[in-house]
Amino acid sequence: MTILTNRTIIHRLPYKLHSDITALVGDNIINYELTRIDASSPMSTLEIETEQWVHDCCFIVTSQPVLRIRLKAENNYPKITAYLRLRTSLSSIVMTGTGMITTTNSIQSDSLVLELAGTGDTHLHVDITSKLDVILSGTGDAHLQVVTSKLDVILSGAGDITMTGNVRGAGDIRLTDTGDFDSRACPMNTVIVDVSGAGTAYVNGEQAVDVAVSGTGDVHYHGPLRSQRVNRRASINGLRSTNKLESINSLFSSISQIFNSSTTTMKISINFYIICFFFYVFKFSF
């Protein structure tokens, strides 16, 4: 692939991989785009897109089985993007530079450790069978769409994590710095959240929520609160449901209970709940 610009010609060229990739390390300015391909494909592939002079002089690619793309010398490099098409699962992704990492589809694995210590942002869609570990110690933000059985998060940097999807089992969330964690759109079966820094956590636990705050941060939770340990400088707050259907269904449930009461009480109560129903419909329509 060749792109003509007003400065130079940008080429997207293939680079040989010596084996299938099980891990990725990005420690410089290179951006990565990951795509899962069918396991029956002959081989994982790598293409790099940048200006031709960089292709001519500057890349060292190793891939047995950890992919690492090095730049030979310090220079004023243009934008560099590596396109990695994977037929095998990754067990580890480490990003410590300024480059971004994105996915074009869901990356599947039995387990995955995601370490983010750089300044680049992360946009990943992952489907993990057993456990996903996320360790963010940098300043870049992470936007993660996840499906996993178990989740462990350590947020020890200034970057934020926004998570959507579903955790079928337990989530363990620890915040030790100023970064925020938002999983309102990622329900977990149970969740433990521990905030010892100044960050704010938003969590959603369907069966149980356990909260501990020893720093100055805050916790906002949805779900049944099972335990709490909070100092005077922090606060925890229950989140109201943003699901309109859930709120209306809850109202209908209350109405159905009224039908099991006495006939005299029922006439008065039904009128009251009909008024409440139209109030809810009006409220959630705007």
PDB file of C-alpha atoms in Angstrom, residues 11-191:
ATOM      1  CA  HIS A  11       4.699   2.765   2.217  1.00  0.00           C
ATOM      2  CA  ARG A  12       2.930  -0.067   4.019  1.00  0.00           C
ATOM      3  CA  LEU A  13       5.342  -2.978   3.741  1.00  0.00           C
ATOM      4  CA  PRO A  14       5.328  -6.575   5.030  1.00  0.00           C
ATOM      5  CA  TYR A  15       7.900  -7.726   7.595  1.00  0.00           C
ATOM      6  CA  LYS A  16       8.782 -11.347   8.248  1.00  0.00           C
ATOM      7  CA  LEU A  17       7.776 -12.980  11.515  1.00  0.00           C
ATOM      8  CA  HIS A  18       9.945 -15.902  12.602  1.00  0.00           C
ATOM      9  CA  SER A  19       7.143 -17.548  14.580  1.00  0.00           C
ATOM     10  CA  ASP A  20       3.603 -16.995  15.785  1.00  0.00           C
ATOM     11  CA  ILE A  21       3.280 -14.243  18.382  1.00  0.00           C
ATOM     12  CA  THR A  22       2.311 -14.933  22.009  1.00  0.00           C
ATOM     13  CA  ALA A  23       3.231 -11.513  23.454  1.00  0.00           C
ATOM     14  CA  LEU A  24       3.760  -7.928  22.346  1.00  0.00           C
ATOM     15  CA  VAL A  25       6.071  -5.238  23.739  1.00  0.00           C
ATOM     16  CA  GLY A  26       5.694  -1.647  22.519  1.00  0.00           C
ATOM     17  CA  ASP A  27       8.293   0.676  24.032  1.00  0.00           C
ATOM     18  CA  ASN A  28       8.586   3.585  21.586  1.00  0.00           C
ATOM     19  CA  ILE A  29       6.479   5.798  19.315  1.00  0.00           C
ATOM     20  CA  ILE A  30       5.063   2.999  17.163  1.00  0.00           C
ATOM     21  CA  ASN A  31       1.274   2.622  17.078  1.00  0.00           C
ATOM     22  CA  TYR A  32      -0.211  -0.884  16.889  1.00  0.00           C
ATOM     23  CA  GLU A  33      -3.415  -2.102  15.266  1.00  0.00           C
ATOM     24  CA  LEU A  34      -4.330  -5.706  16.114  1.00  0.00           C
ATOM     25  CA  THR A  35      -6.681  -7.928  14.131  1.00  0.00           C
ATOM     26  CA  ARG A  36      -7.621 -11.509  14.960  1.00  0.00           C
ATOM     27  CA  ILE A  37      -7.652 -13.836  11.955  1.00  0.00           C
ATOM     28  CA  ASP A  38      -8.756 -17.446  11.598  1.00  0.00           C
ATOM     29  CA  ALA A  39      -6.579 -19.995  13.382  1.00  0.00           C
ATOM     30  CA  SER A  40      -6.374 -22.001  10.155  1.00  0.00           C
ATOM     31  CA  SER A  41      -4.491 -19.171   8.437  1.00  0.00           C
ATOM     32  CA  PRO A  42      -0.927 -20.124   7.464  1.00  0.00           C
ATOM     33  CA  MET A  43       0.778 -17.530   9.664  1.00  0.00           C
ATOM     34  CA  SER A  44       0.363 -14.343  11.642  1.00  0.00           C
ATOM     35  CA  THR A  45       1.469 -11.329   9.609  1.00  0.00           C
ATOM     36  CA  LEU A  46       3.053  -7.933  10.242  1.00  0.00           C
ATOM     37  CA  GLU A  47       2.952  -4.828   8.063  1.00  0.00           C
ATOM     38  CA  ILE A  48       4.441  -1.446   8.961  1.00  0.00           C
ATOM     39  CA  GLU A  49       3.299   1.849   7.466  1.00  0.00           C
ATOM     40  CA  THR A  50       5.550   4.904   7.477  1.00  0.00           C
ATOM     41  CA  GLU A  51       7.798   7.024   5.272  1.00  0.00           C
ATOM     42  CA  GLN A  52      10.181   5.096   3.038  1.00  0.00           C
ATOM     43  CA  TRP A  53      13.402   6.373   4.609  1.00  0.00           C
ATOM     44  CA  VAL A  54      12.392   4.794   7.925  1.00  0.00           C
ATOM     45  CA  HIS A  55      11.884   1.435   6.191  1.00  0.00           C
ATOM     46  CA  ASP A  56      15.316   1.787   4.604  1.00  0.00           C
ATOM     47  CA  CYS A  57      17.308   2.347   7.765  1.00  0.00           C
ATOM     48  CA  CYS A  58      15.659   2.004  11.067  1.00  0.00           C
ATOM     49  CA  PHE A  59      13.675  -1.117  12.046  1.00  0.00           C
ATOM     50  CA  ILE A  60      14.830  -4.145  14.013  1.00  0.00           C
ATOM     51  CA  VAL A  61      12.026  -6.718  14.313  1.00  0.00           C
ATOM     52  CA  THR A  62      12.235  -9.702  16.670  1.00  0.00           C
ATOM     53  CA  SER A  63       9.410 -12.193  17.079  1.00  0.00           C
ATOM     54  CA  GLN A  64      10.371 -15.438  18.815  1.00  0.00           C
ATOM     55  CA  PRO A  65       7.696 -15.496  20.223  1.00  0.00           C
ATOM     56  CA  VAL A  66       7.526 -11.952  21.685  1.00  0.00           C
ATOM     57  CA  LEU A  67       7.071  -9.267  19.046  1.00  0.00           C
ATOM     58  CA  ARG A  68       9.223  -6.207  19.542  1.00  0.00           C
ATOM     59  CA  ILE A  69       9.906  -3.531  16.922  1.00  0.00           C
ATOM     60  CA  ARG A  70      12.936  -1.410  17.731  1.00  0.00           C
ATOM     61  CA  LEU A  71      14.147   1.796  16.131  1.00  0.00           C
ATOM     62  CA  LYS A  72      17.900   1.788  15.527  1.00  0.00           C
ATOM     63  CA  ALA A  73      18.692   5.353  16.575  1.00  0.00           C
ATOM     64  CA  GLU A  74      17.175   8.482  18.036  1.00  0.00           C
ATOM     65  CA  ASN A  75      15.636  10.560  15.280  1.00  0.00           C
ATOM     66  CA  ASN A  76      12.740  12.845  14.441  1.00  0.00           C
ATOM     67  CA  TYR A  77      10.567  10.003  13.208  1.00  0.00           C
ATOM     68  CA  PRO A  78       7.253  10.460  11.406  1.00  0.00           C
ATOM     69  CA  LYS A  79       4.115   8.539  12.323  1.00  0.00           C
ATOM     70  CA  ILE A  80       4.656   4.770  12.347  1.00  0.00           C
ATOM     71  CA  THR A  81       1.842   2.214  12.502  1.00  0.00           C
ATOM     72  CA  ALA A  82       2.307  -1.546  12.779  1.00  0.00           C
ATOM     73  CA  TYR A  83      -0.567  -3.745  11.566  1.00  0.00           C
ATOM     74  CA  LEU A  84      -0.497  -7.135  13.257  1.00  0.00           C
ATOM     75  CA  ARG A  85      -2.820  -9.924  12.103  1.00  0.00           C
ATOM     76  CA  LEU A  86      -2.872 -12.671  14.725  1.00  0.00           C
ATOM     77  CA  ARG A  87      -3.886 -16.288  14.246  1.00  0.00           C
ATOM     78  CA  THR A  88      -2.756 -17.259  17.775  1.00  0.00           C
ATOM     79  CA  SER A  89      -3.675 -15.899  21.206  1.00  0.00           C
ATOM     80  CA  LEU A  90      -1.691 -13.255  23.055  1.00  0.00           C
ATOM     81  CA  SER A  91      -0.929 -13.861  26.720  1.00  0.00           C
ATOM     82  CA  SER A  92       0.745 -10.489  27.348  1.00  0.00           C
ATOM     83  CA  ILE A  93       0.671  -6.937  25.973  1.00  0.00           C
ATOM     84  CA  VAL A  94       3.116  -4.376  27.391  1.00  0.00           C
ATOM     85  CA  MET A  95       3.020  -0.733  26.255  1.00  0.00           C
ATOM     86  CA  THR A  96       5.621   1.595  27.775  1.00  0.00           C
ATOM     87  CA  GLY A  97       6.132   4.231  25.093  1.00  0.00           C
ATOM     88  CA  THR A  98       4.073   6.961  23.466  1.00  0.00           C
ATOM     89  CA  GLY A  99       2.405   4.740  20.879  1.00  0.00           C
ATOM     90  CA  MET A 100      -1.279   3.840  20.848  1.00  0.00           C
ATOM     91  CA  ILE A 101      -2.734   0.348  20.562  1.00  0.00           C
ATOM     92  CA  THR A 102      -6.127  -0.521  19.054  1.00  0.00           C
ATOM     93  CA  THR A 103      -8.040  -3.577  17.869  1.00  0.00           C
ATOM     94  CA  THR A 104     -10.302  -3.980  14.837  1.00  0.00           C
ATOM     95  CA  ASN A 105     -12.169  -6.980  16.270  1.00  0.00           C
ATOM     96  CA  SER A 106     -12.252  -9.084  19.418  1.00  0.00           C
ATOM     97  CA  ILE A 107      -8.882 -10.510  20.479  1.00  0.00           C
ATOM     98  CA  GLN A 108      -9.453 -13.904  22.103  1.00  0.00           C
ATOM     99  CA  SER A 109      -7.256 -15.614  24.682  1.00  0.00           C
ATOM    100  CA  ASP A 110      -7.430 -17.941  27.668  1.00  0.00           C
ATOM    101  CA  SER A 111      -5.742 -15.318  29.861  1.00  0.00           C
ATOM    102  CA  LEU A 112      -4.208 -11.923  29.196  1.00  0.00           C
ATOM    103  CA  VAL A 113      -1.961  -9.555  31.136  1.00  0.00           C
ATOM    104  CA  LEU A 114      -2.224  -5.967  29.882  1.00  0.00           C
ATOM    105  CA  GLU A 115       0.485  -3.617  31.208  1.00  0.00           C
ATOM    106  CA  LEU A 116       0.166   0.064  30.290  1.00  0.00           C
ATOM    107  CA  ALA A 117       3.019   2.229  31.517  1.00  0.00           C
ATOM    108  CA  GLY A 118       3.284   4.760  28.712  1.00  0.00           C
ATOM    109  CA  THR A 119       1.560   7.926  27.555  1.00  0.00           C
ATOM    110  CA  GLY A 120      -0.315   6.485  24.587  1.00  0.00           C
ATOM    111  CA  ASP A 121      -4.015   5.643  24.735  1.00  0.00           C
ATOM    112  CA  THR A 122      -5.415   2.124  24.489  1.00  0.00           C
ATOM    113  CA  HIS A 123      -8.592   0.986  22.715  1.00  0.00           C
ATOM    114  CA  LEU A 124      -9.008  -2.787  22.984  1.00  0.00           C
ATOM    115  CA  HIS A 125     -11.792  -5.336  22.522  1.00  0.00           C
ATOM    116  CA  VAL A 126     -10.892  -8.623  24.227  1.00  0.00           C
ATOM    117  CA  ASP A 127     -12.673 -11.909  24.954  1.00  0.00           C
ATOM    118  CA  ILE A 128     -10.839 -13.751  27.740  1.00  0.00           C
ATOM    119  CA  THR A 129     -11.837 -17.244  28.856  1.00  0.00           C
ATOM    120  CA  SER A 130     -10.375 -17.261  32.371  1.00  0.00           C
ATOM    121  CA  LYS A 131      -8.717 -14.075  33.645  1.00  0.00           C
ATOM    122  CA  LEU A 132      -7.839 -10.563  32.502  1.00  0.00           C
ATOM    123  CA  ASP A 133      -5.190  -8.579  34.405  1.00  0.00           C
ATOM    124  CA  VAL A 134      -4.940  -4.843  33.717  1.00  0.00           C
ATOM    125  CA  ILE A 135      -2.057  -2.840  35.190  1.00  0.00           C
ATOM    126  CA  LEU A 136      -2.062   0.865  34.325  1.00  0.00           C
ATOM    127  CA  SER A 137       0.822   2.899  35.727  1.00  0.00           C
ATOM    128  CA  GLY A 138       1.182   5.505  32.986  1.00  0.00           C
ATOM    129  CA  THR A 139      -0.686   8.623  31.930  1.00  0.00           C
ATOM    130  CA  GLY A 140      -2.438   7.233  28.870  1.00  0.00           C
ATOM    131  CA  ASP A 141      -6.144   6.396  29.027  1.00  0.00           C
ATOM    132  CA  ALA A 142      -7.521   2.903  28.413  1.00  0.00           C
ATOM    133  CA  HIS A 143     -10.894   2.166  26.817  1.00  0.00           C
ATOM    134  CA  LEU A 144     -11.576  -1.553  27.155  1.00  0.00           C
ATOM    135  CA  GLN A 145     -14.470  -3.645  25.878  1.00  0.00           C
ATOM    136  CA  VAL A 146     -14.161  -6.935  27.733  1.00  0.00           C
ATOM    137  CA  VAL A 147     -15.766 -10.318  28.214  1.00  0.00           C
ATOM    138  CA  THR A 148     -14.015 -12.377  30.874  1.00  0.00           C
ATOM    139  CA  SER A 149     -14.604 -14.748  33.778  1.00  0.00           C
ATOM    140  CA  LYS A 150     -12.359 -12.872  36.212  1.00  0.00           C
ATOM    141  CA  LEU A 151     -10.883  -9.371  36.290  1.00  0.00           C
ATOM    142  CA  ASP A 152      -8.008  -7.860  38.271  1.00  0.00           C
ATOM    143  CA  VAL A 153      -7.214  -4.158  37.840  1.00  0.00           C
ATOM    144  CA  ILE A 154      -4.365  -2.175  39.401  1.00  0.00           C
ATOM    145  CA  LEU A 155      -4.563   1.519  38.529  1.00  0.00           C
ATOM    146  CA  SER A 156      -1.417   3.146  39.896  1.00  0.00           C
ATOM    147  CA  GLY A 157      -1.003   5.968  37.392  1.00  0.00           C
ATOM    148  CA  ALA A 158      -2.728   9.158  36.303  1.00  0.00           C
ATOM    149  CA  GLY A 159      -4.465   7.578  33.318  1.00  0.00           C
ATOM    150  CA  ASP A 160      -8.134   6.632  33.389  1.00  0.00           C
ATOM    151  CA  ILE A 161      -9.761   3.289  32.592  1.00  0.00           C
ATOM    152  CA  THR A 162     -13.214   3.081  31.016  1.00  0.00           C
ATOM    153  CA  MET A 163     -14.604  -0.432  30.717  1.00  0.00           C
ATOM    154  CA  THR A 164     -17.651  -1.891  28.975  1.00  0.00           C
ATOM    155  CA  GLY A 165     -18.754  -5.491  28.587  1.00  0.00           C
ATOM    156  CA  ASN A 166     -19.265  -8.176  31.216  1.00  0.00           C
ATOM    157  CA  VAL A 167     -17.335 -10.009  33.942  1.00  0.00           C
ATOM    158  CA  ARG A 168     -18.995 -13.344  34.628  1.00  0.00           C
ATOM    159  CA  GLY A 169     -17.194 -13.835  37.947  1.00  0.00           C
ATOM    160  CA  ALA A 170     -15.316 -11.624  40.397  1.00  0.00           C
ATOM    161  CA  GLY A 171     -13.718  -8.254  39.806  1.00  0.00           C
ATOM    162  CA  ASP A 172     -10.912  -6.901  42.003  1.00  0.00           C
ATOM    163  CA  ILE A 173     -10.241  -3.185  41.468  1.00  0.00           C
ATOM    164  CA  ARG A 174      -7.415  -1.261  43.170  1.00  0.00           C
ATOM    165  CA  LEU A 175      -6.733   2.467  42.741  1.00  0.00           C
ATOM    166  CA  THR A 176      -3.540   3.860  44.277  1.00  0.00           C
ATOM    167  CA  ASP A 177      -3.017   7.159  42.419  1.00  0.00           C
ATOM    168  CA  THR A 178      -5.128   9.851  40.740  1.00  0.00           C
ATOM    169  CA  GLY A 179      -6.511   7.797  37.862  1.00  0.00           C
ATOM    170  CA  ASP A 180     -10.250   7.088  37.640  1.00  0.00           C
ATOM    171  CA  PHE A 181     -11.928   3.755  36.914  1.00  0.00           C
ATOM    172  CA  ASP A 182     -15.387   3.573  35.307  1.00  0.00           C
ATOM    173  CA  SER A 183     -17.132   0.217  34.829  1.00  0.00           C
ATOM    174  CA  ARG A 184     -20.745   1.348  35.054  1.00  0.00           C
ATOM    175  CA  ALA A 185     -21.328  -0.303  31.665  1.00  0.00           C
ATOM    176  CA  CYS A 186     -19.478  -3.485  32.674  1.00  0.00           C
ATOM    177  CA  PRO A 187     -21.478  -5.456  35.248  1.00  0.00           C
ATOM    178  CA  MET A 188     -19.541  -7.966  37.343  1.00  0.00           C
ATOM    179  CA  ASN A 189     -20.984 -10.827  39.345  1.00  0.00           C
ATOM    180  CA  THR A 190     -19.165  -9.562  42.461  1.00  0.00           C
ATOM    181  CA  VAL A 191     -16.703  -6.714  42.808  1.00  0.00           C
TER     182      VAL A 191
END
